[in-house]
Tab-separated table of C-alpha atoms in Angstrom:
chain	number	residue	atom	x	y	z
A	7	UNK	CA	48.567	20.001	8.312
A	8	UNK	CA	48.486	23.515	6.283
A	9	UNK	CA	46.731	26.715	6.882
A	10	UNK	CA	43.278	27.525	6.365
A	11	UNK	CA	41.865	28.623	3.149
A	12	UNK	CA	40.841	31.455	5.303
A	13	UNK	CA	44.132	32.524	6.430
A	14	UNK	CA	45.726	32.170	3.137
A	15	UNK	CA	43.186	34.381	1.959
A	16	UNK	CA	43.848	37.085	3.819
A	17	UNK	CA	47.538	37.009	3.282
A	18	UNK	CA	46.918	37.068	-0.730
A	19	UNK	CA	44.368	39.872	0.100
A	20	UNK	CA	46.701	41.681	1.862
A	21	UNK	CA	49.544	41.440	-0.575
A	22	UNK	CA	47.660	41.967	-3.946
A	23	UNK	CA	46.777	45.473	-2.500
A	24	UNK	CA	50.349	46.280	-1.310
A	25	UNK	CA	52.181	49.324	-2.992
A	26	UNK	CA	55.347	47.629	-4.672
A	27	UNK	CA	57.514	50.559	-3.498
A	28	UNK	CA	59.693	49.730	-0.399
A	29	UNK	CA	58.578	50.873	2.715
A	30	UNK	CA	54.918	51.070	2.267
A	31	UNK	CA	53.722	48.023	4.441
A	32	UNK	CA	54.177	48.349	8.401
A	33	UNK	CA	57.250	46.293	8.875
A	34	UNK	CA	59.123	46.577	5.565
A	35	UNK	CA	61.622	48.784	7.308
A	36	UNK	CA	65.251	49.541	5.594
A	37	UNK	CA	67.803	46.566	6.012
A	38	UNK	CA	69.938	48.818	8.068
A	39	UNK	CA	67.405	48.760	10.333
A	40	UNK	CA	66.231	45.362	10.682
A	41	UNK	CA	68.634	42.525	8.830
A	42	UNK	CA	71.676	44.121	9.571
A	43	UNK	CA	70.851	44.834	13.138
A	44	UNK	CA	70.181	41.277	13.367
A	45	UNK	CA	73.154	39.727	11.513
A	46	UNK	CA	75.178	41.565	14.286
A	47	UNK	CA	73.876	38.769	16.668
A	48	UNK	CA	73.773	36.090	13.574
A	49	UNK	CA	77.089	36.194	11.715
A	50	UNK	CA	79.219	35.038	13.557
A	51	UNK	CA	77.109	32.259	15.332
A	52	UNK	CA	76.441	30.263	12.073
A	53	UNK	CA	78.697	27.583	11.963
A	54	UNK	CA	78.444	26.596	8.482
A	55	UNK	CA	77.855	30.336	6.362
A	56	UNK	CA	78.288	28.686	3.234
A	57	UNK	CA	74.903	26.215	3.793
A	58	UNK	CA	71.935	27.865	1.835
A	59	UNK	CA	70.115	30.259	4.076
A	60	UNK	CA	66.296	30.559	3.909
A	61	UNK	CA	64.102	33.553	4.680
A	62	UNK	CA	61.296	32.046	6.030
A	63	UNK	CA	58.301	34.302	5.544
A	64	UNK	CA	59.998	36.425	3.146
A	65	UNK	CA	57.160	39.164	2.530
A	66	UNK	CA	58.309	41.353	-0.659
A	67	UNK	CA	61.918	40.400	-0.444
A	68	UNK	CA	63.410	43.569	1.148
A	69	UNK	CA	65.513	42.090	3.590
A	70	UNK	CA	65.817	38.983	1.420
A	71	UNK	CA	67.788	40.755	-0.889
A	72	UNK	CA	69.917	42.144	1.826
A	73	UNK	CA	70.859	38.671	3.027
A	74	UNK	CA	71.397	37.586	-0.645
A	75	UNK	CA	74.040	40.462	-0.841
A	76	UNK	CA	75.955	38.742	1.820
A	77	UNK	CA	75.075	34.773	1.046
A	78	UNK	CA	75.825	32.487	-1.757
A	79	UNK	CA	72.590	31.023	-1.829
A	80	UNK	CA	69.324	32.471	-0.578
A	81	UNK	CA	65.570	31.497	-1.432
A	82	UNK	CA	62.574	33.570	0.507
A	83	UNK	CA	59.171	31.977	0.981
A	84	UNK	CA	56.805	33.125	1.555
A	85	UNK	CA	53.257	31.553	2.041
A	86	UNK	CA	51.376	34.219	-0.445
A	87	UNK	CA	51.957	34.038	-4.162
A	88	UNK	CA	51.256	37.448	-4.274
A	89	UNK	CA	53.757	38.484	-1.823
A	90	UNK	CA	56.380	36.353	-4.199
A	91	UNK	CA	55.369	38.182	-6.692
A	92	UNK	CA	56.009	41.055	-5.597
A	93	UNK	CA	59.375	40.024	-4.323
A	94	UNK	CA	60.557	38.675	-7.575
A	95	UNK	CA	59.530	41.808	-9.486
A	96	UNK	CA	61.714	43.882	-6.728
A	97	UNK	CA	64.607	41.658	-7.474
A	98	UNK	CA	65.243	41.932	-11.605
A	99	UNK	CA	68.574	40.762	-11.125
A	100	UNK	CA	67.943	37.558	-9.541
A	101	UNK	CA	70.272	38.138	-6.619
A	102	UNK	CA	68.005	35.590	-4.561
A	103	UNK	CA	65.486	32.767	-5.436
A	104	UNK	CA	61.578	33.516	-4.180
A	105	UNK	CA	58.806	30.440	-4.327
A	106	UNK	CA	55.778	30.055	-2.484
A	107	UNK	CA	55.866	27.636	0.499
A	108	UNK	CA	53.217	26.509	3.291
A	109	UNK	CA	55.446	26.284	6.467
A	110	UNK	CA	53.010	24.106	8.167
A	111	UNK	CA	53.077	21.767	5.356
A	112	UNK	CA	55.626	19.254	6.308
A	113	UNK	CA	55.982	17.061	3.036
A	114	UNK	CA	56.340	20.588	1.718
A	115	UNK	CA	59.069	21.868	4.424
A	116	UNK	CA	60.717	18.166	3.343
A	117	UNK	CA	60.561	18.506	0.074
A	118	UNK	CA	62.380	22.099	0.249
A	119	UNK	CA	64.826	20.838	2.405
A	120	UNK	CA	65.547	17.865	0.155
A	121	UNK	CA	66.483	20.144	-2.641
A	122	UNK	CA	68.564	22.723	-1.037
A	123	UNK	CA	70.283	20.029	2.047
A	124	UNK	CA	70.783	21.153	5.505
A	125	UNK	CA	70.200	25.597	5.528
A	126	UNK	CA	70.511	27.979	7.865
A	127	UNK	CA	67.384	30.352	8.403
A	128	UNK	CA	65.948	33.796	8.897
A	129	UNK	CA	62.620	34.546	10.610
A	130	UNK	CA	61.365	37.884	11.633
A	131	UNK	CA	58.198	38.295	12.793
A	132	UNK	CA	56.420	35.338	11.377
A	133	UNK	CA	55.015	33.431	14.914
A	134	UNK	CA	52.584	36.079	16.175
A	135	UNK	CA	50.694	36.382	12.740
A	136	UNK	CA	50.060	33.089	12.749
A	137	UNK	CA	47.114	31.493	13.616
A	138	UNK	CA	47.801	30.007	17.098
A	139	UNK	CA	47.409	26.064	15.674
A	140	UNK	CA	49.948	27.038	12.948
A	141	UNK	CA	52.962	27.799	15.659
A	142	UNK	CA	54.111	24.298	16.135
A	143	UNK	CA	54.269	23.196	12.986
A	144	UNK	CA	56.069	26.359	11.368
A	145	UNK	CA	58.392	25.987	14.661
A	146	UNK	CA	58.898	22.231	13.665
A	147	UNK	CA	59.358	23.661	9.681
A	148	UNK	CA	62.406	25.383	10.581
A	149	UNK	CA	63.868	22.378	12.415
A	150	UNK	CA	63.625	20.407	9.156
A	151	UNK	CA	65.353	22.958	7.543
A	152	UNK	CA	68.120	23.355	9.784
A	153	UNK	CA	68.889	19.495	9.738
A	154	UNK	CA	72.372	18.829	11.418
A	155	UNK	CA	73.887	21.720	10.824
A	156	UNK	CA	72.137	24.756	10.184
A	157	UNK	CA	71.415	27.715	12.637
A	158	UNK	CA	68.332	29.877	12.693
A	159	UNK	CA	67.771	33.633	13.764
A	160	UNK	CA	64.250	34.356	14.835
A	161	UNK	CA	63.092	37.452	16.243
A	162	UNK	CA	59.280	38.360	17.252
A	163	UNK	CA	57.790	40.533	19.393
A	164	UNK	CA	57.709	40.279	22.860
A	165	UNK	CA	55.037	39.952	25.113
A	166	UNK	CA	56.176	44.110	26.294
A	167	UNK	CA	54.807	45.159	22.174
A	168	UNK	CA	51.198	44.356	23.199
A	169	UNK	CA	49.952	47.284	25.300
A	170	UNK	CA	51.847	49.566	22.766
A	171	UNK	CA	49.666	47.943	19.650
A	172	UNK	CA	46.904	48.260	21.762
A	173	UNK	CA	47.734	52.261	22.213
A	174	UNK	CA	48.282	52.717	18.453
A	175	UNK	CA	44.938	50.555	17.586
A	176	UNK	CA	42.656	52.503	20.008
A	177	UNK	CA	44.262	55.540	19.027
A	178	UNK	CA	41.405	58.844	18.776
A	179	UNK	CA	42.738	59.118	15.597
A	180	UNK	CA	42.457	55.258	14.639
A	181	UNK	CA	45.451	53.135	13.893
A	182	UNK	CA	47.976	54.595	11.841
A	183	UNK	CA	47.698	53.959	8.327
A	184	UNK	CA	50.318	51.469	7.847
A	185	UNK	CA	48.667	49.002	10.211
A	186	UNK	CA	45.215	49.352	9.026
A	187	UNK	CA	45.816	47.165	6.152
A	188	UNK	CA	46.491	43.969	8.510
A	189	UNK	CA	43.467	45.074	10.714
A	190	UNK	CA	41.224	45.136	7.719
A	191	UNK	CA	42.166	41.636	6.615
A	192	UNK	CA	42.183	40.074	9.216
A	193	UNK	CA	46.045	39.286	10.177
A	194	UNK	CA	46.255	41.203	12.767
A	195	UNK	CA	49.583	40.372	15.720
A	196	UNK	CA	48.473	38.020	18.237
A	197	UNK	CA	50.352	37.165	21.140
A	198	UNK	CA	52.881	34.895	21.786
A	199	UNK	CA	54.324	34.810	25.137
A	200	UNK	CA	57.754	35.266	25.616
A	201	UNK	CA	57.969	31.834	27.315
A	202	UNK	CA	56.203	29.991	24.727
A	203	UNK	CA	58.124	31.518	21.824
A	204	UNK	CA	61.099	29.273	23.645
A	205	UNK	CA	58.681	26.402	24.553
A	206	UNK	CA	57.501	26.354	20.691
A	207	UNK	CA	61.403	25.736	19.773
A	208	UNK	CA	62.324	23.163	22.636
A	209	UNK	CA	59.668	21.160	21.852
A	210	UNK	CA	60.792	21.254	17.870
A	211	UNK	CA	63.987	19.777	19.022
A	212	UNK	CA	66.271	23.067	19.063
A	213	UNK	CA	68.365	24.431	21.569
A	214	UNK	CA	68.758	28.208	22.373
A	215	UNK	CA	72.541	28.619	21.720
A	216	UNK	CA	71.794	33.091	22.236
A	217	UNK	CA	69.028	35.356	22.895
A	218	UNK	CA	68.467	38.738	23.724
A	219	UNK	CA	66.139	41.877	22.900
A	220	UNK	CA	65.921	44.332	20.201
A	221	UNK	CA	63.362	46.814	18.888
A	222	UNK	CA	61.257	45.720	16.064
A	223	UNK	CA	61.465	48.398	13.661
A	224	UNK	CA	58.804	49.437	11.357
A	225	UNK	CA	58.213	52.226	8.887
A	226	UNK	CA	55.541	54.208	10.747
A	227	UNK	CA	55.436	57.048	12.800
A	228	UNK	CA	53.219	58.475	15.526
A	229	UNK	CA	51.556	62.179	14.825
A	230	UNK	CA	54.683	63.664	16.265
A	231	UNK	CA	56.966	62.065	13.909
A	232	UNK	CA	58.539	59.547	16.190
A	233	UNK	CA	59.219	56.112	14.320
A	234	UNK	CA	57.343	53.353	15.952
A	235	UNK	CA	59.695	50.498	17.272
A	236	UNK	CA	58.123	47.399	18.508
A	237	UNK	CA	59.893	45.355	21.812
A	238	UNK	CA	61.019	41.931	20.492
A	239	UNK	CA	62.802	39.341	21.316
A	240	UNK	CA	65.835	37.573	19.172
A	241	UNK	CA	67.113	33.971	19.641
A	242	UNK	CA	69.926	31.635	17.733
A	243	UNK	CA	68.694	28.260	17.381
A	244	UNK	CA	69.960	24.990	16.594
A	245	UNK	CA	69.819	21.324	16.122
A	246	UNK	CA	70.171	18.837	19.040
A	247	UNK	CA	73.815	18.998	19.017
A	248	UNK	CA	74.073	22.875	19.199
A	249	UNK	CA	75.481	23.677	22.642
A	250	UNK	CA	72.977	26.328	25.074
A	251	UNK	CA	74.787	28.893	25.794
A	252	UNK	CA	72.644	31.572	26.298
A	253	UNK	CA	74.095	35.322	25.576
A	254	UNK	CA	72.560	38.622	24.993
């Protein structure tokens, strides 16, 4: 399976017509504010820290290079060659490794996964701007790439974010700037319920080993100059022999 020529149309759309300064697109909020945050959970729950570690739907890079500041060895994917592009000319000194990659391509997940071994993985908001046939598979992509020992962070937002995107899209004013972009190419979040975001794991073969709730953090503001934080929800993933020990 891979996405739709549709889909991976918009994404290029979207990303050819990004600004290349940081901070211009909705959710490429500061790393202090997003990566960070979520290594606090992360850190110390990967077992193996010196395994490659993949940022799965890697965007322009920002919190790619973040990671890469902190990790021998990290690539970002993303499935736009435009967004890569813009990642790799944001990162002159090569601190991390950007190539394209179709997550719901599995003799492309296999093929990365071959090259770099067993890796432990970052996802932040990728699910919900998926198209809803696309979830399984890019759940079951970062399963291959954990193997038998890697550990995976994903955060996305919670099922609480969608009357509060619905407020800022029927805004009088319209949606704020920032998100009108991903309205007017058609990615805009759908919803993934907090129940299936486990369910979509489980059935990939991982185990919840911690979970818990943080905001999702973006780099827009409401008229009143209040940033706009998204609900979300965080779990630690990993293989079938990873223990469940759930723990905000």
């Amino acid at each position: 399976m891979s996405v739709t020529s549709k889909y991976l149309d918009a994404w290029e759309g979207f990303w050819r017509e990004a600004p290349d300064e940081t901070g211009a697109v909705l959710w490429d909020a500061e790393p202090a504010l997003t990566a960070a945050r979520h290594l606090a959970h992360f850190a110390a729950r990967i077992e193996h820290p010196e395994l490659p570690l993949v940022d799965l739907g890697c965007g322009n890079g920002t919190q790619t290079r973040y990671l890469a500041a902190r990790y021998a060895r990290v690539t970002g994917v993303d499935l736009s060659l435009a967004a890569v592009e813009h990642a790799r000319s944001q990162d002159p000194d090569k601190e991390a490794r950007f190539e394209q990659l179709d997550a719901t391509d599995p003799k492309a997940v296999q093929a990365l996964h071959d090259r770099l071994g067993d890796a432990n993985v970052y996802v932040r908001g990728v699910l919900h701007q998926c198209e809803p046939a696309d979830r399984q598979p890019l759940a079951d992509a970062v399963a291959t790439l954990l193997g038998h020992d890697g550990r995976a962070f994903v955060v996305e937002l919670a099922e609480a974010a969608k009357p509060v995107l619905r407020g800022l899209a029927e805004s009088p004013q319209g949606p704020p700037p920032k998100l009108r972009p991903v309205f007017a190419h058609g990615i805009a979040p759908g919803e993934v319920s907090d129940a299936a975001l486990v369910e979509l794991f489980t059935e990939a073969g991982l185990s919840v080993v911690a979970e818990g709730q943080l905001p999702l953090v973006t780099t827009e503001y409401t008229p009143d100059g209040r940033r706009i934080e998204l609900p979300s929800r965080w779990l630690v993933l990993a293989g079938p022999g990873g223990a469940d020990t759930r723990a905000s």
